[in-house]
Tab-separated table of C-alpha atoms in Angstrom:
chain	number	residue	atom	x	y	z
A	1	MET	CA	5.164	20.671	13.912
A	2	ASP	CA	6.842	21.029	10.737
A	3	ASN	CA	3.513	21.522	7.772
A	4	ASN	CA	6.305	21.098	5.191
A	5	PHE	CA	4.608	17.347	4.659
A	6	LYS	CA	6.532	15.243	1.473
A	7	THR	CA	3.960	13.738	-0.692
A	8	PRO	CA	4.808	9.990	-0.674
A	9	ARG	CA	6.486	7.289	-3.016
A	10	THR	CA	3.754	5.129	-4.725
A	11	ILE	CA	3.419	1.595	-4.110
A	12	TYR	CA	1.550	-1.394	-5.837
A	13	LEU	CA	-0.490	-3.714	-3.417
A	14	GLY	CA	-1.709	-6.862	-6.033
A	15	GLY	CA	-1.688	-7.545	-9.577
A	16	ASN	CA	-0.939	-10.953	-8.914
A	17	GLY	CA	-2.181	-13.997	-10.201
A	18	ASN	CA	-5.663	-12.654	-11.382
A	19	THR	CA	-5.566	-9.462	-8.061
A	20	GLU	CA	-5.397	-6.099	-8.832
A	21	ARG	CA	-3.439	-3.829	-8.721
A	22	ILE	CA	-3.788	-0.517	-6.860
A	23	ALA	CA	-1.454	1.783	-6.580
A	24	LEU	CA	-1.399	3.874	-3.085
A	25	GLY	CA	0.704	7.127	-2.974
A	26	GLY	CA	1.448	9.451	-5.286
A	27	ASN	CA	-1.572	11.694	-5.835
A	28	ASN	CA	-3.703	8.738	-6.543
A	29	PRO	CA	-7.094	8.483	-5.137
A	30	VAL	CA	-6.657	7.859	-1.336
A	31	THR	CA	-8.139	3.932	-0.631
A	32	ILE	CA	-10.386	1.840	1.979
A	33	GLN	CA	-9.461	-0.845	4.033
A	34	THR	CA	-11.496	-3.161	6.286
A	35	MET	CA	-10.283	-5.631	8.348
A	36	TRP	CA	-12.119	-9.195	9.028
A	37	LYS	CA	-14.193	-10.224	11.532
A	38	GLU	CA	-14.064	-13.732	11.693
A	39	GLU	CA	-11.426	-17.175	12.109
A	40	ILE	CA	-10.542	-18.780	8.613
A	41	SER	CA	-9.154	-21.283	10.207
A	42	ASP	CA	-11.367	-24.047	8.323
A	43	VAL	CA	-12.080	-22.312	5.017
A	44	LYS	CA	-9.677	-24.520	3.021
A	45	SER	CA	-11.922	-27.307	4.176
A	46	ASN	CA	-15.020	-25.703	4.300
A	47	PRO	CA	-16.137	-25.716	1.008
A	48	ALA	CA	-18.819	-23.161	2.349
A	49	HIS	CA	-17.541	-20.718	4.080
A	50	LEU	CA	-14.856	-20.190	1.690
A	51	GLU	CA	-17.808	-19.020	-0.806
A	52	LYS	CA	-19.523	-16.936	2.023
A	53	ILE	CA	-17.135	-14.769	2.365
A	54	LYS	CA	-16.561	-15.002	-1.219
A	55	SER	CA	-19.919	-12.863	-1.348
A	56	GLN	CA	-19.812	-11.149	1.685
A	57	ILE	CA	-15.380	-9.433	-0.097
A	58	ILE	CA	-18.033	-8.841	-3.512
A	59	SER	CA	-20.552	-6.655	-1.341
A	60	LEU	CA	-17.711	-4.561	0.359
A	61	LYS	CA	-16.215	-3.983	-2.260
A	62	SER	CA	-19.229	-2.765	-3.491
A	63	LEU	CA	-20.508	0.017	-0.870
A	64	GLY	CA	-16.586	1.164	-1.522
A	65	CYS	CA	-13.454	-0.762	0.167
A	66	ASP	CA	-10.934	-1.371	-1.735
A	67	ILE	CA	-8.209	-3.275	0.106
A	68	ILE	CA	-9.453	-5.363	2.737
A	69	ARG	CA	-6.998	-6.987	5.386
A	70	PHE	CA	-7.256	-10.597	7.383
A	71	ALA	CA	-5.843	-12.136	10.804
A	72	VAL	CA	-3.053	-14.903	10.054
A	73	PRO	CA	-2.581	-16.780	13.806
A	74	ASP	CA	-1.026	-20.246	12.265
A	75	MET	CA	-0.886	-22.143	9.806
A	76	GLU	CA	-4.438	-23.349	9.301
A	77	SER	CA	-5.306	-19.134	8.843
A	78	ALA	CA	-2.940	-18.830	6.095
A	79	GLU	CA	-3.169	-21.718	4.570
A	80	GLY	CA	-7.156	-20.083	4.126
A	81	PHE	CA	-6.499	-17.228	3.254
A	82	ILE	CA	-4.416	-18.780	0.639
A	83	GLU	CA	-7.863	-19.389	-0.531
A	84	ILE	CA	-9.377	-17.097	0.004
A	85	CYS	CA	-6.454	-14.508	-1.955
A	86	ASN	CA	-7.528	-17.237	-5.187
A	87	ALA	CA	-10.857	-16.980	-5.287
A	88	VAL	CA	-11.870	-12.921	-5.423
A	89	THR	CA	-9.978	-9.843	-7.556
A	90	MET	CA	-9.435	-7.314	-4.356
A	91	PRO	CA	-6.230	-7.646	-2.813
A	92	LEU	CA	-6.116	-8.520	0.364
A	93	VAL	CA	-3.815	-8.604	2.916
A	94	ALA	CA	-2.286	-10.941	6.041
A	95	ASP	CA	-2.156	-9.454	9.348
A	96	ILE	CA	1.023	-11.703	11.041
A	97	HIS	CA	2.240	-10.952	13.960
A	98	PHE	CA	4.940	-12.906	16.455
A	99	ASP	CA	5.537	-16.034	14.076
A	100	TYR	CA	7.804	-14.566	10.470
A	101	ARG	CA	7.103	-18.087	9.034
A	102	LEU	CA	3.194	-17.120	8.494
A	103	ALA	CA	4.090	-14.625	5.846
A	104	LEU	CA	6.281	-16.644	4.085
A	105	LYS	CA	3.576	-19.294	3.785
A	106	CYS	CA	1.259	-16.660	2.737
A	107	LEU	CA	3.165	-15.455	-0.019
A	108	GLU	CA	2.689	-19.685	-1.586
A	109	GLY	CA	-1.234	-17.860	-3.020
A	110	ASN	CA	-1.669	-14.040	-4.903
A	111	VAL	CA	-1.613	-11.595	-1.714
A	112	GLY	CA	-1.468	-8.587	-2.541
A	113	ALA	CA	0.396	-6.592	0.697
A	114	ILE	CA	2.086	-8.314	4.185
A	115	ARG	CA	1.213	-6.338	7.499
A	116	ILE	CA	3.833	-6.949	10.307
A	117	ASN	CA	5.368	-5.237	12.963
A	118	PRO	CA	8.537	-5.748	13.303
A	119	GLY	CA	8.316	-4.929	16.890
A	120	ASN	CA	7.533	-8.194	17.115
A	121	ILE	CA	7.955	-10.673	14.329
A	122	GLY	CA	11.645	-11.634	16.228
A	123	GLY	CA	15.065	-10.828	15.162
A	124	ARG	CA	16.175	-8.700	12.747
A	125	ASP	CA	17.591	-11.889	10.183
A	126	ARG	CA	13.297	-12.535	10.572
A	127	VAL	CA	12.678	-9.335	8.717
A	128	GLU	CA	14.379	-10.217	6.297
A	129	LYS	CA	14.427	-12.960	5.307
A	130	VAL	CA	10.373	-11.319	4.866
A	131	VAL	CA	11.209	-8.838	3.349
A	132	ASN	CA	14.162	-10.655	1.094
A	133	ALA	CA	10.988	-13.308	0.365
A	134	CYS	CA	8.705	-10.249	-0.772
A	135	LYS	CA	10.985	-8.733	-2.970
A	136	GLU	CA	10.937	-12.039	-4.841
A	137	LYS	CA	7.612	-12.335	-5.584
A	138	GLY	CA	6.483	-8.694	-5.962
A	139	VAL	CA	4.565	-8.163	-2.504
A	140	ALA	CA	3.717	-5.175	-0.455
A	141	ILE	CA	4.675	-4.975	2.938
A	142	ARG	CA	2.777	-2.638	6.233
A	143	ILE	CA	5.873	-1.800	8.991
A	144	GLY	CA	2.961	-1.075	11.668
A	145	VAL	CA	3.460	0.387	14.621
A	146	ASN	CA	1.493	0.244	17.726
A	147	SER	CA	2.032	1.900	21.423
A	148	GLY	CA	2.416	-1.897	22.322
A	149	SER	CA	5.892	-2.605	20.356
A	150	LEU	CA	7.915	0.718	21.442
A	151	PRO	CA	11.372	-0.383	21.486
A	152	LYS	CA	12.631	-0.580	25.780
A	153	ASP	CA	14.625	3.309	25.680
A	154	LEU	CA	12.031	4.876	23.300
A	155	ALA	CA	9.152	4.221	25.898
A	156	GLN	CA	11.705	4.869	29.120
A	157	SER	CA	11.158	8.016	27.448
A	158	VAL	CA	8.180	8.188	27.260
A	159	GLU	CA	7.574	6.555	30.791
A	160	GLU	CA	10.008	9.923	32.221
A	161	GLY	CA	8.468	11.952	30.201
A	162	LYS	CA	11.229	13.314	28.018
A	163	MET	CA	9.285	12.446	24.582
A	164	SER	CA	5.838	12.118	23.041
A	165	ARG	CA	4.177	8.815	22.962
A	166	ALA	CA	3.128	10.001	19.117
A	167	VAL	CA	6.608	10.691	18.171
A	168	ALA	CA	7.555	7.727	19.390
A	169	LEU	CA	5.888	5.974	16.768
A	170	SER	CA	6.639	7.977	14.092
A	171	GLU	CA	11.365	7.150	15.545
A	172	THR	CA	10.036	3.383	15.485
A	173	ALA	CA	8.542	3.935	12.213
A	174	PHE	CA	11.388	5.720	10.409
A	175	ARG	CA	14.163	2.355	12.956
A	176	GLU	CA	12.291	-0.031	10.773
A	177	ALA	CA	11.879	2.283	7.891
A	178	ALA	CA	15.598	2.516	8.082
A	179	CYS	CA	15.809	-1.440	8.255
A	180	PHE	CA	13.926	-1.850	4.854
A	181	ASP	CA	16.058	0.775	3.471
A	182	GLU	CA	18.668	-1.093	4.026
A	183	LEU	CA	17.646	-3.741	1.957
A	184	ASN	CA	16.554	-2.426	-1.192
A	185	PHE	CA	13.388	-2.943	-0.934
A	186	ASP	CA	10.566	0.593	-1.044
A	187	GLN	CA	7.211	-1.286	-1.463
A	188	PHE	CA	6.118	-0.667	1.887
A	189	ALA	CA	3.846	1.950	3.821
A	190	VAL	CA	2.736	2.436	7.737
A	191	SER	CA	1.380	2.830	10.143
A	192	MET	CA	1.135	4.722	13.156
A	193	LYS	CA	-1.980	4.014	15.503
A	194	ALA	CA	-2.747	5.012	18.789
A	195	SER	CA	-5.625	5.049	20.658
A	196	SER	CA	-5.738	8.582	21.014
A	197	VAL	CA	-7.632	11.402	18.193
A	198	GLN	CA	-4.377	13.664	18.763
A	199	GLU	CA	-1.703	11.885	19.673
A	200	THR	CA	-2.332	10.177	15.671
A	201	ILE	CA	-2.600	13.204	13.518
A	202	ASP	CA	0.354	15.107	16.054
A	203	ALA	CA	2.958	11.311	15.378
A	204	ASN	CA	1.063	11.437	11.599
A	205	GLU	CA	2.125	14.830	11.000
A	206	TYR	CA	5.300	14.083	12.400
A	207	PHE	CA	6.389	11.488	9.997
A	208	ALA	CA	4.848	12.729	7.011
A	209	SER	CA	6.983	16.166	7.491
A	210	LYS	CA	10.109	13.869	7.696
A	211	CYS	CA	9.823	11.190	4.990
A	212	ASP	CA	7.993	10.019	1.884
A	213	ILE	CA	6.504	7.109	2.337
A	214	PRO	CA	3.083	5.942	2.173
A	215	LEU	CA	0.737	6.884	5.332
A	216	HIS	CA	-2.040	4.370	6.284
A	217	ILE	CA	-3.977	6.407	8.535
A	218	GLY	CA	-6.684	4.587	11.263
A	219	VAL	CA	-6.962	5.322	15.302
A	220	THR	CA	-6.615	2.434	16.768
A	221	GLU	CA	-9.079	1.095	19.394
A	222	ALA	CA	-11.581	3.516	18.679
A	223	GLY	CA	-14.135	1.300	19.806
A	224	PRO	CA	-17.919	0.904	19.188
A	225	LEU	CA	-19.329	2.548	16.481
A	226	ILE	CA	-20.673	5.547	18.100
A	227	SER	CA	-16.743	6.645	19.720
A	228	GLY	CA	-15.678	4.878	16.778
A	229	VAL	CA	-16.792	7.578	14.147
A	230	VAL	CA	-16.115	10.629	16.315
A	231	LYS	CA	-12.230	9.205	17.230
A	232	SER	CA	-12.268	8.548	12.627
A	233	THR	CA	-13.273	11.419	11.506
A	234	LEU	CA	-11.449	14.043	14.092
A	235	ALA	CA	-8.550	12.018	13.604
A	236	PHE	CA	-8.406	11.839	9.186
A	237	SER	CA	-10.321	14.821	8.269
A	238	HIS	CA	-6.661	16.955	9.942
A	239	LEU	CA	-5.270	14.866	8.136
A	240	LEU	CA	-6.335	14.099	4.989
A	241	ARG	CA	-7.016	18.171	4.901
A	242	GLU	CA	-3.581	18.139	4.771
A	243	GLY	CA	-3.159	15.530	2.163
A	244	ILE	CA	-1.777	13.239	4.582
A	245	GLY	CA	-2.681	9.092	4.038
A	246	SER	CA	-2.584	6.736	1.571
A	247	THR	CA	-4.966	4.630	2.758
A	248	ILE	CA	-7.575	4.677	5.530
A	249	ARG	CA	-8.602	2.370	8.726
A	250	VAL	CA	-11.802	2.566	10.172
A	251	SER	CA	-11.427	0.337	13.777
A	252	LEU	CA	-14.429	0.261	15.322
A	253	SER	CA	-15.790	-2.735	17.314
A	254	SER	CA	-19.224	-2.913	15.028
A	255	SER	CA	-19.291	-4.143	11.224
A	256	PRO	CA	-16.512	-4.256	8.361
A	257	GLU	CA	-19.170	-2.520	6.277
A	258	ASN	CA	-19.784	0.092	8.530
A	259	GLU	CA	-16.056	0.786	8.851
A	260	VAL	CA	-16.147	0.304	5.229
A	261	ILE	CA	-19.778	3.337	5.220
A	262	THR	CA	-17.880	5.344	7.830
A	263	GLY	CA	-14.517	5.730	5.667
A	264	LEU	CA	-16.678	7.046	1.681
A	265	GLU	CA	-18.722	9.017	4.062
A	266	ILE	CA	-14.973	10.314	5.697
A	267	LEU	CA	-12.726	10.550	1.855
A	268	ARG	CA	-16.318	12.684	0.885
A	269	GLU	CA	-16.511	15.199	3.426
A	270	CYS	CA	-12.744	15.913	3.163
A	271	GLY	CA	-13.564	16.481	-0.414
A	272	LYS	CA	-11.406	12.834	-1.483
A	273	ARG	CA	-13.885	10.197	-3.134
A	274	ARG	CA	-17.153	12.270	-5.558
A	275	GLY	CA	-19.731	10.535	-7.164
A	276	GLY	CA	-21.841	7.583	-5.998
A	277	VAL	CA	-24.786	8.111	-3.921
A	278	THR	CA	-25.351	10.289	-1.389
A	279	LEU	CA	-28.069	9.905	1.363
A	280	VAL	CA	-30.297	12.350	3.986
A	281	SER	CA	-31.866	12.029	6.153
A	282	CYS	CA	-34.618	12.746	8.791
A	283	PRO	CA	-33.481	11.343	12.357
A	284	ARG	CA	-37.677	10.728	13.394
A	285	CYS	CA	-39.974	12.643	15.528
A	286	GLY	CA	-42.961	13.098	18.028
A	287	ARG	CA	-45.156	12.572	14.736
A	288	ASP	CA	-46.392	10.130	13.422
A	289	GLY	CA	-44.311	9.078	10.962
A	290	PHE	CA	-42.861	7.202	7.600
A	291	ASP	CA	-40.597	4.314	9.373
A	292	VAL	CA	-37.244	6.164	7.681
A	293	HIS	CA	-34.536	3.494	10.742
A	294	GLY	CA	-36.493	0.746	8.980
A	295	PHE	CA	-36.523	2.028	5.231
A	296	MET	CA	-32.708	3.084	5.931
A	297	GLU	CA	-32.087	-0.353	7.665
A	298	ARG	CA	-33.575	-1.826	4.427
A	299	TRP	CA	-31.732	-0.224	2.286
A	300	GLN	CA	-28.648	1.580	3.178
A	301	SER	CA	-25.864	-0.937	1.439
A	302	LYS	CA	-27.795	-1.136	-1.403
A	303	LEU	CA	-27.849	2.078	-1.771
A	304	LEU	CA	-24.736	2.855	-1.776
A	305	SER	CA	-23.768	0.388	-3.791
A	306	MET	CA	-25.052	1.434	-6.730
A	307	LYS	CA	-23.903	3.399	-9.531
A	308	LYS	CA	-25.173	6.077	-9.859
A	309	ASP	CA	-24.095	9.907	-8.422
A	310	ILE	CA	-27.890	10.959	-7.086
A	311	THR	CA	-29.214	11.957	-4.165
A	312	VAL	CA	-31.765	9.916	-2.018
A	313	ALA	CA	-33.787	11.798	0.205
A	314	VAL	CA	-35.777	9.568	3.003
A	315	MET	CA	-37.967	11.698	4.906
A	316	GLY	CA	-40.113	10.961	8.132
A	317	CYS	CA	-42.809	13.856	7.709
A	318	VAL	CA	-45.091	14.536	4.792
A	319	VAL	CA	-44.882	18.031	6.837
A	320	ASN	CA	-40.963	18.806	5.732
A	321	GLY	CA	-39.947	15.634	3.871
A	322	PRO	CA	-40.258	16.445	-0.119
A	323	GLY	CA	-38.947	20.624	1.022
A	324	GLU	CA	-35.819	19.564	3.620
A	325	GLY	CA	-35.067	16.655	0.492
A	326	LYS	CA	-36.499	18.785	-2.448
A	327	HIS	CA	-32.503	19.437	-3.342
A	328	ALA	CA	-32.320	15.137	-4.135
A	329	ASP	CA	-32.868	13.233	-7.233
A	330	ILE	CA	-35.674	10.945	-6.036
A	331	GLY	CA	-37.176	10.941	-2.193
A	332	ILE	CA	-40.450	9.644	0.858
A	333	ALA	CA	-41.831	10.456	3.324
A	334	GLY	CA	-44.850	9.469	4.629
A	335	ALA	CA	-48.296	9.744	7.520
A	336	GLY	CA	-51.058	8.607	8.521
A	337	GLY	CA	-50.056	4.787	6.478
A	338	LYS	CA	-49.968	6.339	3.257
A	339	ALA	CA	-46.386	7.872	1.981
A	340	ILE	CA	-44.870	10.018	-0.705
A	341	ILE	CA	-42.295	9.364	-3.636
A	342	PHE	CA	-40.701	12.933	-4.723
A	343	LYS	CA	-38.474	13.567	-7.249
A	344	LYS	CA	-36.914	16.969	-7.237
A	345	GLY	CA	-38.212	18.377	-3.831
A	346	LYS	CA	-42.318	17.188	-6.622
A	347	ILE	CA	-44.415	15.260	-4.975
A	348	ILE	CA	-45.315	12.122	-8.708
A	349	ARG	CA	-46.576	9.625	-6.417
A	350	THR	CA	-48.267	9.291	-3.249
A	351	ILE	CA	-49.059	5.560	-2.569
A	352	ASP	CA	-50.193	3.214	0.089
A	353	GLU	CA	-46.673	2.480	3.086
A	354	LYS	CA	-47.185	-1.759	3.031
A	355	ASP	CA	-45.920	-0.802	-1.090
A	356	ALA	CA	-43.098	1.273	0.233
A	357	ASP	CA	-39.856	-0.531	-0.960
A	358	ILE	CA	-41.528	-1.832	-4.194
A	359	ILE	CA	-42.276	1.459	-5.958
A	360	PHE	CA	-39.644	3.001	-4.485
A	361	GLU	CA	-37.537	0.196	-6.006
A	362	GLU	CA	-39.294	1.237	-9.532
A	363	GLU	CA	-38.533	5.352	-9.709
A	364	LEU	CA	-35.330	4.629	-8.320
A	365	ASN	CA	-34.637	2.145	-11.492
A	366	SER	CA	-36.323	4.428	-13.990
A	367	LEU	CA	-33.346	7.335	-12.466
């Protein structure tokens, strides 16, 4: 692989209506995306559903999410998507397959970007209609390429062993990008997703060595929580440390919250995000200790949503808790129905475990 990777140009998502404007590429921070997991076809006729979605979007944003993609499989969903876009400030992406008219419909709202796979959207004339409409409205596009929609000649080359799937993914993306260039449209990003970690790395390295188009990186169909986190971490950490990737989505058979939290932790460990709450917790053992698992379930999202640059330790027992968590700004541990609150390794309060949440919150707020 050629390691002379190009700095990606800058494109912009959002900025229309009340939508925030986010820059991708250049030297801008790597953004975190997730995908909505539920249908939205009833949103226009169901105000309660819209309010529920708005509330969850606000929660996801507080966790560190920058962009959310919504599947838009039909006109009812397109209408619902428009309602959601007009009701929130986060840039939202319409995920379009097969029917280009759905993209045109979504552009009636404050859409942040359109995601299309030119391989299944139809002929070039349909792609041109979407591109020209996005150009007119100032809306960015993501070209999504995956191994299931390779052009026939490239798919055959892969099958015959003449070309790797990673190169075929990149070559497909080059072809689609060339069409956009011919239409004088440069506000687009590319994603090339495979379910293999190595193929994902190889495809993105190959592409980044040859052009300056911003890349959305992700491992598709990564699997359930554990295997998905492992695959995404391996692929993302490798690419991000090479400076490849302007935006990421951790694809999990789990909640959007877990996708965002995983993405945030990967970016932090790769030095791409700083600040916020860092959580340290022990795995728990056979000692009669504190219910670390239950406490973390109750507090994780709230802690990660806080606008504080602190380290929080949740430890299973008083034997090792303050010692192992001595670097933490605040921590909690316990045993035998009691809990201790400690700061920088020093115990400041000993309490009944039943009061742990209340008193922990009091001390946390005092920081």
